[in-house]
Structure formats: C-alpha cells, structure tokens
Tab-separated table of C-alpha atoms in Angstrom:
chain	number	residue	atom	x	y	z
A	1	MET	CA	14.130	-39.811	77.781
A	2	ALA	CA	13.914	-36.204	78.770
A	3	GLY	CA	16.997	-35.561	76.604
A	4	GLN	CA	15.298	-37.177	73.591
A	5	ALA	CA	12.127	-35.056	73.978
A	6	THR	CA	14.283	-31.872	74.156
A	7	THR	CA	16.091	-32.927	70.975
A	8	LEU	CA	12.716	-33.547	69.139
A	9	LYS	CA	11.450	-30.170	70.363
A	10	ILE	CA	14.522	-28.396	69.032
A	11	ILE	CA	14.193	-30.227	65.710
A	12	ARG	CA	10.476	-29.240	65.492
A	13	TRP	CA	11.174	-25.649	66.286
A	14	GLY	CA	13.952	-25.633	63.797
A	15	ALA	CA	11.745	-27.036	61.080
A	16	TRP	CA	9.009	-24.426	61.789
A	17	ALA	CA	11.483	-21.678	61.814
A	18	LEU	CA	12.895	-22.920	58.482
A	19	ILE	CA	9.349	-23.111	56.969
A	20	GLY	CA	8.689	-19.607	58.195
A	21	LEU	CA	11.902	-18.300	56.770
A	22	LEU	CA	11.236	-19.956	53.369
A	23	THR	CA	7.703	-18.552	53.290
A	24	ALA	CA	8.898	-15.091	54.008
A	25	ALA	CA	11.534	-15.372	51.314
A	26	ALA	CA	8.977	-16.678	48.808
A	27	ILE	CA	6.557	-13.919	49.580
A	28	PHE	CA	9.315	-11.333	49.287
A	29	LEU	CA	10.489	-12.760	45.932
A	30	LEU	CA	7.059	-13.044	44.516
A	31	THR	CA	5.695	-9.661	45.555
A	32	ARG	CA	8.755	-7.280	45.389
A	33	PRO	CA	8.504	-4.580	42.777
A	34	GLU	CA	10.154	-4.976	39.319
A	35	PRO	CA	13.779	-4.055	39.576
A	36	PRO	CA	14.338	-0.628	38.136
A	37	ARG	CA	15.129	-0.862	34.382
A	38	ALA	CA	16.641	1.694	32.075
A	39	THR	CA	13.845	2.933	29.875
A	40	ILE	CA	14.049	4.838	26.625
A	41	GLY	CA	10.937	6.434	25.092
A	42	GLY	CA	7.479	5.452	26.141
A	43	PRO	CA	4.204	7.088	25.656
A	44	PHE	CA	4.172	10.816	24.870
A	45	THR	CA	1.571	13.332	23.781
A	46	LEU	CA	2.342	16.158	21.324
A	47	THR	CA	0.625	18.189	18.668
A	48	ALA	CA	0.534	16.216	15.382
A	49	MET	CA	0.963	17.991	12.066
A	50	THR	CA	-2.839	17.836	11.612
A	51	GLY	CA	-3.049	20.272	14.540
A	52	GLU	CA	-4.566	17.715	16.894
A	53	ARG	CA	-3.083	16.499	20.107
A	54	LEU	CA	-1.870	12.893	19.685
A	55	ASP	CA	-1.153	10.428	22.443
A	56	VAL	CA	1.325	8.171	20.741
A	57	GLY	CA	1.260	5.529	23.477
A	58	LYS	CA	-2.498	5.183	23.016
A	59	VAL	CA	-2.571	5.378	19.198
A	60	GLU	CA	0.254	2.852	18.862
A	61	LYS	CA	-1.035	0.379	21.519
A	62	GLY	CA	-0.285	-3.088	20.323
A	63	ARG	CA	1.649	-1.822	17.259
A	64	PRO	CA	5.412	-1.270	16.672
A	65	TYR	CA	6.396	2.208	15.700
A	66	ALA	CA	9.470	4.433	15.168
A	67	VAL	CA	10.568	7.840	16.414
A	68	PHE	CA	13.005	10.256	14.761
A	69	PHE	CA	14.111	13.689	15.854
A	70	GLY	CA	14.723	16.431	13.260
A	71	PHE	CA	13.755	19.815	11.939
A	72	THR	CA	12.613	21.172	8.650
A	73	TYR	CA	15.429	23.759	8.442
A	74	CYS	CA	17.751	20.849	8.025
A	75	PRO	CA	19.445	20.720	4.591
A	76	ASP	CA	20.653	17.192	4.573
A	77	ILE	CA	20.240	14.438	7.192
A	78	CYS	CA	16.573	15.063	7.896
A	79	PRO	CA	15.193	15.059	4.292
A	80	THR	CA	17.583	12.268	3.393
A	81	ALA	CA	16.505	10.174	6.373
A	82	MET	CA	12.797	10.814	5.617
A	83	PHE	CA	13.284	9.946	2.027
A	84	GLU	CA	15.150	6.757	2.862
A	85	LEU	CA	12.524	5.689	5.414
A	86	GLY	CA	9.903	6.142	2.784
A	87	GLN	CA	11.844	3.932	0.444
A	88	LEU	CA	12.309	1.348	3.254
A	89	LEU	CA	8.549	1.243	3.982
A	90	LYS	CA	7.847	0.799	0.271
A	91	ALA	CA	10.304	-1.992	0.085
A	92	ALA	CA	8.817	-3.724	3.169
A	93	GLY	CA	5.416	-3.913	1.425
A	94	ASP	CA	2.134	-4.766	3.061
A	95	SER	CA	3.680	-5.810	6.436
A	96	VAL	CA	4.211	-2.115	7.303
A	97	LYS	CA	1.025	-0.649	6.017
A	98	ASP	CA	0.085	0.455	9.482
A	99	PHE	CA	3.555	1.253	10.719
A	100	ARG	CA	4.126	4.866	11.760
A	101	ILE	CA	7.224	6.939	12.052
A	102	TYR	CA	6.957	10.017	14.266
A	103	PHE	CA	9.106	12.914	13.165
A	104	VAL	CA	9.532	14.926	16.378
A	105	SER	CA	10.733	18.439	15.723
A	106	VAL	CA	13.651	19.666	17.867
A	107	ASP	CA	12.865	23.182	16.510
A	108	PRO	CA	9.268	23.806	17.617
A	109	GLU	CA	9.817	27.634	17.297
A	110	ARG	CA	10.005	27.359	13.544
A	111	ASP	CA	8.247	23.946	13.012
A	112	THR	CA	4.639	24.711	13.467
A	113	ALA	CA	2.066	21.949	12.709
A	114	GLU	CA	1.333	23.573	9.374
A	115	GLN	CA	5.074	23.779	8.440
A	116	LEU	CA	5.549	20.088	9.333
A	117	LYS	CA	2.502	19.089	7.311
A	118	LEU	CA	3.682	21.025	4.277
A	119	TYR	CA	7.208	19.681	4.519
A	120	LEU	CA	6.286	16.094	5.110
A	121	SER	CA	3.807	16.084	2.240
A	122	ALA	CA	6.930	15.354	0.077
A	123	PHE	CA	7.471	12.110	1.941
A	124	ASP	CA	5.722	8.859	2.839
A	125	SER	CA	2.320	9.498	4.391
A	126	ARG	CA	3.249	7.117	7.277
A	127	ILE	CA	5.643	9.761	8.517
A	128	ILE	CA	3.828	11.884	11.100
A	129	GLY	CA	5.217	15.319	12.072
A	130	MET	CA	5.008	16.178	15.752
A	131	THR	CA	5.540	19.476	17.514
A	132	GLY	CA	4.697	21.263	20.732
A	133	THR	CA	5.938	23.864	23.141
A	134	VAL	CA	9.664	24.243	23.716
A	135	GLU	CA	9.172	22.595	27.182
A	136	GLU	CA	7.199	19.660	25.733
A	137	MET	CA	9.815	18.956	23.154
A	138	ALA	CA	12.554	19.078	25.779
A	139	ALA	CA	10.618	16.549	27.877
A	140	VAL	CA	10.070	14.133	24.913
A	141	ALA	CA	13.770	14.465	23.947
A	142	ARG	CA	14.771	13.694	27.567
A	143	GLN	CA	12.483	10.732	27.622
A	144	HIS	CA	14.291	9.359	24.554
A	145	ARG	CA	17.654	10.447	25.869
A	146	ALA	CA	17.959	12.371	22.608
A	147	PHE	CA	20.415	15.239	22.442
A	148	TYR	CA	19.655	18.537	20.769
A	149	ARG	CA	21.051	22.032	20.975
A	150	LYS	CA	20.485	25.361	19.236
A	151	VAL	CA	23.637	26.503	17.512
A	152	PRO	CA	24.002	30.113	16.302
A	153	THR	CA	25.005	30.707	12.648
A	154	PRO	CA	25.882	33.997	10.969
A	155	SER	CA	22.293	34.276	9.652
A	156	GLY	CA	20.304	32.700	12.525
A	157	TYR	CA	20.622	29.364	14.113
A	158	THR	CA	20.726	25.609	13.365
A	159	MET	CA	20.019	22.591	15.514
A	160	ASP	CA	22.488	19.823	16.480
A	161	HIS	CA	20.384	16.719	17.157
A	162	THR	CA	20.424	12.974	17.641
A	163	ALA	CA	19.938	11.493	14.192
A	164	THR	CA	19.123	7.948	15.367
A	165	ILE	CA	15.822	6.302	14.375
A	166	TYR	CA	14.342	4.732	17.530
A	167	LEU	CA	12.243	1.584	17.143
A	168	PHE	CA	9.572	0.473	19.658
A	169	ASP	CA	7.971	-2.908	19.813
A	170	ARG	CA	4.228	-3.649	20.107
A	171	LYS	CA	4.437	-3.360	23.954
A	172	GLY	CA	5.870	0.119	23.507
A	173	ASP	CA	9.278	-0.974	24.815
A	174	PHE	CA	12.408	0.353	23.177
A	175	TRP	CA	13.595	-2.320	20.823
A	176	GLY	CA	16.534	-0.951	18.879
A	177	THR	CA	17.579	1.663	16.315
A	178	LEU	CA	17.933	2.145	12.623
A	179	ASP	CA	21.123	3.714	11.481
A	180	THR	CA	21.166	5.773	8.331
A	181	ASN	CA	24.465	4.279	7.379
A	182	GLU	CA	23.442	0.651	7.296
A	183	PRO	CA	22.467	-0.968	4.012
A	184	GLU	CA	18.792	-1.199	3.141
A	185	ALA	CA	18.838	-4.984	3.415
A	186	ALA	CA	20.003	-4.760	7.029
A	187	ARG	CA	17.288	-2.215	7.847
A	188	LEU	CA	14.635	-4.320	6.211
A	189	ALA	CA	15.649	-7.402	8.197
A	190	LYS	CA	15.537	-5.349	11.408
A	191	LEU	CA	12.088	-4.029	10.510
A	192	ALA	CA	10.919	-7.618	9.767
A	193	ARG	CA	12.260	-8.835	13.115
A	194	LEU	CA	10.503	-6.006	14.943
A	195	LEU	CA	7.210	-6.711	13.239
A	196	ALA	CA	7.455	-10.407	14.013
A	197	LYS	CA	8.143	-9.853	17.645
B	1	MET	CA	22.354	41.873	17.480
B	2	SER	CA	26.106	41.687	17.681
B	3	MET	CA	25.849	38.630	15.486
B	4	LEU	CA	24.051	40.728	12.912
B	5	ILE	CA	26.622	43.504	13.084
B	6	ARG	CA	29.409	40.999	12.707
B	7	SER	CA	27.766	39.386	9.716
B	8	VAL	CA	27.237	42.732	7.992
B	9	ALA	CA	30.862	43.649	8.806
B	10	VAL	CA	32.131	40.361	7.374
B	11	ALA	CA	29.924	40.762	4.251
B	12	ALA	CA	31.212	44.328	3.784
B	13	LEU	CA	34.797	43.219	4.241
B	14	LEU	CA	34.342	40.353	1.801
B	15	GLY	CA	32.644	42.672	-0.587
B	16	ALA	CA	35.614	45.045	-0.427
B	17	LEU	CA	38.201	42.340	-0.702
B	18	ALA	CA	36.659	40.075	-3.313
B	19	PRO	CA	37.236	42.318	-6.344
B	20	ALA	CA	40.755	43.196	-5.100
B	21	ALA	CA	41.835	39.570	-4.555
B	22	PRO	CA	42.212	38.595	-8.276
B	23	ALA	CA	44.050	41.824	-9.003
B	24	LEU	CA	46.416	41.193	-6.146
B	25	ALA	CA	46.922	37.620	-7.232
B	26	GLN	CA	47.869	38.793	-10.710
B	27	GLN	CA	50.702	40.859	-9.440
B	28	HIS	CA	52.046	37.814	-7.726
B	29	GLN	CA	54.720	35.534	-9.218
B	30	HIS	CA	52.350	32.655	-9.858
B	31	PRO	CA	48.894	34.082	-10.411
B	32	ALA	CA	46.140	31.881	-9.063
B	33	ALA	CA	43.822	32.771	-11.854
B	34	ALA	CA	40.271	31.272	-11.766
B	35	GLY	CA	41.844	28.734	-14.173
B	36	SER	CA	43.643	27.070	-11.210
B	37	ILE	CA	40.381	26.101	-9.612
B	38	ALA	CA	38.326	23.416	-11.277
B	39	LEU	CA	34.906	22.397	-10.138
B	40	SER	CA	33.084	19.143	-10.641
B	41	PRO	CA	29.439	19.493	-11.891
B	42	ALA	CA	27.625	21.117	-8.962
B	43	TRP	CA	24.297	19.789	-7.696
B	44	THR	CA	21.615	20.326	-5.149
B	45	ARG	CA	18.345	18.560	-4.359
B	46	ALA	CA	14.720	19.258	-4.995
B	47	THR	CA	13.247	20.735	-1.768
B	48	PRO	CA	10.131	19.464	0.057
B	49	PRO	CA	7.418	22.075	0.185
B	50	GLY	CA	7.933	24.622	2.844
B	51	ALA	CA	11.602	23.932	3.037
B	52	LYS	CA	13.586	27.077	3.591
B	53	VAL	CA	17.058	25.586	3.107
B	54	ALA	CA	18.941	23.390	0.709
B	55	GLY	CA	22.465	22.051	0.431
B	56	GLY	CA	24.807	22.599	-2.560
B	57	PHE	CA	27.520	20.112	-3.487
B	58	PHE	CA	30.633	19.928	-5.772
B	59	THR	CA	34.255	19.036	-5.614
B	60	ILE	CA	36.901	21.830	-5.777
B	61	GLU	CA	40.210	20.920	-7.391
B	62	ASN	CA	43.008	23.342	-6.833
B	63	LYS	CA	45.482	22.950	-9.685
B	64	GLY	CA	47.456	26.025	-8.590
B	65	ALA	CA	50.778	26.085	-6.780
B	66	ALA	CA	49.332	27.853	-3.758
B	67	ALA	CA	46.587	27.028	-1.332
B	68	ASP	CA	43.321	28.825	-1.919
B	69	ARG	CA	40.148	29.331	0.039
B	70	LEU	CA	36.457	29.350	-0.768
B	71	VAL	CA	35.479	32.424	1.227
B	72	SER	CA	31.858	33.016	0.226
B	73	ALA	CA	29.024	31.970	-2.123
B	74	THR	CA	25.909	33.562	-3.529
B	75	SER	CA	22.947	32.189	-5.519
B	76	GLU	CA	19.877	33.513	-7.324
B	77	ILE	CA	17.667	31.117	-5.277
B	78	ALA	CA	18.620	32.087	-1.718
B	79	ASN	CA	18.796	35.291	0.256
B	80	ILE	CA	21.699	33.946	2.363
B	81	VAL	CA	24.358	31.472	1.311
B	82	GLU	CA	26.820	30.048	3.873
B	83	ILE	CA	29.656	27.486	3.807
B	84	HIS	CA	28.905	24.819	6.308
B	85	GLU	CA	30.480	21.748	7.746
B	86	MET	CA	28.250	18.884	8.918
B	87	ALA	CA	29.035	15.621	10.540
B	88	VAL	CA	27.195	12.847	12.445
B	89	ILE	CA	29.274	12.151	15.526
B	90	ASP	CA	28.094	9.546	18.008
B	91	GLY	CA	24.653	9.558	16.432
B	92	VAL	CA	24.357	13.338	16.730
B	93	MET	CA	24.061	15.477	13.620
B	94	ARG	CA	26.143	18.663	14.012
B	95	MET	CA	26.398	21.528	11.643
B	96	ARG	CA	28.558	24.612	11.789
B	97	ALA	CA	29.042	27.621	9.585
B	98	LEU	CA	32.591	27.994	8.385
B	99	GLU	CA	33.139	31.737	8.974
B	100	LYS	CA	36.642	31.557	7.543
B	101	GLY	CA	35.549	29.537	4.553
B	102	LEU	CA	36.999	26.341	3.250
B	103	SER	CA	40.664	25.993	2.395
B	104	VAL	CA	41.908	23.870	-0.536
B	105	ALA	CA	45.549	22.900	-0.492
B	106	ALA	CA	47.760	23.512	-3.515
B	107	GLY	CA	47.245	20.526	-5.825
B	108	GLY	CA	44.535	19.273	-3.495
B	109	LYS	CA	40.822	18.541	-3.636
B	110	MET	CA	37.980	19.403	-1.401
B	111	GLU	CA	34.730	17.549	-1.637
B	112	LEU	CA	31.397	19.191	-0.705
B	113	LYS	CA	28.958	16.303	-0.284
B	114	PRO	CA	25.939	15.158	1.702
B	115	GLY	CA	26.866	14.446	5.349
B	116	SER	CA	29.990	16.688	5.063
B	117	TYR	CA	30.978	20.147	3.841
B	118	HIS	CA	28.321	21.872	1.849
B	119	ILE	CA	27.035	25.124	0.565
B	120	MET	CA	24.007	26.007	2.593
B	121	PHE	CA	21.230	27.959	0.797
B	122	ILE	CA	19.201	29.715	3.498
B	123	ASP	CA	15.942	31.566	3.131
B	124	LEU	CA	15.119	30.047	-0.279
B	125	LYS	CA	13.227	32.418	-2.581
B	126	ARG	CA	11.327	29.509	-4.091
B	127	PRO	CA	11.258	25.706	-3.941
B	128	LEU	CA	13.859	23.843	-6.094
B	129	LYS	CA	12.363	21.535	-8.703
B	130	GLU	CA	14.004	18.403	-9.922
B	131	GLY	CA	15.603	18.797	-13.358
B	132	GLU	CA	16.130	22.560	-13.314
B	133	SER	CA	19.426	24.356	-12.881
B	134	VAL	CA	20.096	27.210	-10.540
B	135	LYS	CA	22.817	29.758	-10.874
B	136	GLY	CA	25.303	30.722	-8.234
B	137	GLU	CA	28.690	32.283	-7.701
B	138	LEU	CA	31.641	31.265	-5.608
B	139	VAL	CA	34.332	33.642	-4.394
B	140	PHE	CA	37.815	32.274	-3.796
B	141	GLU	CA	40.436	34.273	-1.916
B	142	LYS	CA	42.966	33.979	-4.775
B	143	ALA	CA	41.088	32.692	-7.782
B	144	GLY	CA	38.390	35.273	-7.452
B	145	LYS	CA	34.794	34.721	-8.652
B	146	LEU	CA	33.621	31.556	-10.363
B	147	ALA	CA	30.128	31.017	-11.772
B	148	VAL	CA	28.522	27.776	-10.725
B	149	ASP	CA	25.363	26.047	-12.010
B	150	TYR	CA	23.655	23.647	-9.634
B	151	LYS	CA	21.703	20.882	-11.167
B	152	VAL	CA	18.642	20.000	-9.130
B	153	MET	CA	18.584	16.341	-8.360
B	154	PRO	CA	15.636	14.453	-6.814
B	155	VAL	CA	14.769	14.737	-3.078
B	156	GLY	CA	17.023	12.313	-1.266
B	157	ALA	CA	19.569	11.879	-4.093
B	158	PRO	CA	22.789	10.629	-2.661
B	159	ASN	CA	25.048	12.188	-5.305
B	160	ALA	CA	25.150	13.909	-8.687
B	161	GLY	CA	24.918	10.609	-10.502
B	162	MET	CA	22.281	10.489	-13.176
B	163	ASN	CA	21.543	6.786	-12.738
B	164	HIS	CA	19.678	7.291	-9.439
B	165	LYS	CA	16.710	4.936	-9.454
B	166	HIS	CA	14.083	6.804	-7.483
C-alpha cells in the first residue's frame, strides 16, 4: 500500500512539473521579442525639394512608395530612370495617383532643394526630390544599404551610386525593387502587385 | 589643385599635339586621314532645367588600317567636354573619365551609347532643347579633327531613332 502511494505521489509531482514546464515554455514562446530581421529602408526625414522637412514614414503611412538614389549632375541613368518612372506611372493610370517616388540625392553638396525642384520639374510631379546634410544623406543611404562614392574626374567629381529603385509596401516594409533593365510590362505587374498587397 | 594642374597640362599637351597629329600621319605609309573615321549621326538629349551635364552619343567606325584613338572633344554648348565610360555593375552606376581617350581598332567600331561610353558635356552653357542641333568637334590621334553635329532628342530617348513615341 505504501509503495502504491509513493508511486502516485511521484506521478502527481511529475504531472505538475510537466505542466509547469509547458507553461514556462508557452510564456517564453508567446512573449519573446520578434527575432531580429534584416531591414532595408524604413522611415527617414530629409529636406524635400520644396524646402520643407519631410518625414517620409509619416507622410507615406498606409501607402506604398518608392525610393531612388541619384544626383542631378548625372548625364544618363538618373534622367533616364526618372523619365521611365514617369512613363510607368502614366501607364499604371489611376491606381498610382497617390504613389510617390523619392529621389534621394547622393550629392547634397550640389543638389540643393532649389536645384532638385528645378531639375525634377521636367519629370512626373509624383517624383519628390530629397536632400539634406552630407551626414543625413549618408545615414539614409546606410539605412537602405545603398552604395555611393565620390569619384574625382579631370574637371571635378562624379558620383558612383546604387541605381536600384526600392519599393516599400503600405506597412513601410521593404517589398522589392524595380530594375531599369526589365521590360515595362514586368514593372507594371510588379507595381500592381505592390499596390494590391 | 594637382588635379587642376594635371588637367591644364593634359589640355596644353593635347592642344600642342592635335594639330601635329594629322601632319605626322600624312608622312606615314598609310595616312589615317579623317576619311578613315566615319561617324554615325550623333545625338544627345534635351536636358531637364538646371541640368549642368549631358551625354553625347555616336558610333565611330575606323575604316583605316591602323588603330586610332578619340583623344578629346569640344562643343559649343559646354565649357568642359570629357570622354567617359559608364556601367551599372551589381546595381551600382559607375562612371569614369577616360583620360587616355577611347581606342578604336583598325577596321573596328566603337559605340558611344546610353549606359556605356559617352561624351560628357559638363558645365552646360545653356539647356539643350529637343529638335535643335549642337556643334562639336572630336580630335582623333591619327585622323585629326572631325566636326560633329549632335541632334537633340527628347529627354529619356533611348537612341537616335526618330520613331520614339514619347
């Protein structure tokens, strides 16, 4: 009889111990912080071409948007990309009427807000020029893992820079990229998927 | 500063050599006269307001028996004209000035086009307007000076084609 009671006691303790363990595990699983995730982009504040400080995270809350790095002393890729993005927005019609593309200058020393405003007046009005101090631009580029570098030329300097167009979904999370080499149909389809998300 | 001195030195050197080059070539067995270099119709693009730079594009065909080299260029519309190489590598746009110019093999072709080699007009004197033509000059090591007219295509034009729909 005494042996049976001991066995029951052991089983009961075992059961409680198990329940305790499972509860602890459940609490741990439910309350642990989000695992660290690789992030690209996110909210940033710079000086818009209007001269006002613009908090992109706040302005674009609940809306997908795009970010592109460039500079106005760029003979080819930048104006071509801006022009093609304008064409793309026109082709996408009403669905993108509130879509914004932020043209972030990697050359803030020459690209003042006025210079950006003047230059971008040739392109779609949904392309917003952004500039700031050298340090601010470096921070925003770092946040986007964008590469840029000043390269001397015989007459001054030019900028090497990431030419990718970054897309962000309505939660502000990095969603994908647009490549200047892909056909317009593919870019339109991507844009439609992003807007539908 | 040393960059400036070097630029001036290079410019002076080119200035001194350029007139001599055709003369030297003529004394040679097979003169690389300007006739050995043929250019496709040159073009550039209308510039957005405030733009200080533009790219010039054309194809050089060297019909001569010796390699030649485009060593410098000038234009009425820019204070500075350089020969550049541009490429997008791993998503990064990179541009370099070709200080030694651009070589064209004997019997070969060299294409200056968007996203690749181009003439870089720097410090534009005025904006370029679609439809106009702007004058320039190219200097080849052997063939000497060649006049070139750049047709101004629309902003964002992909090539010199006239059937661009924008």
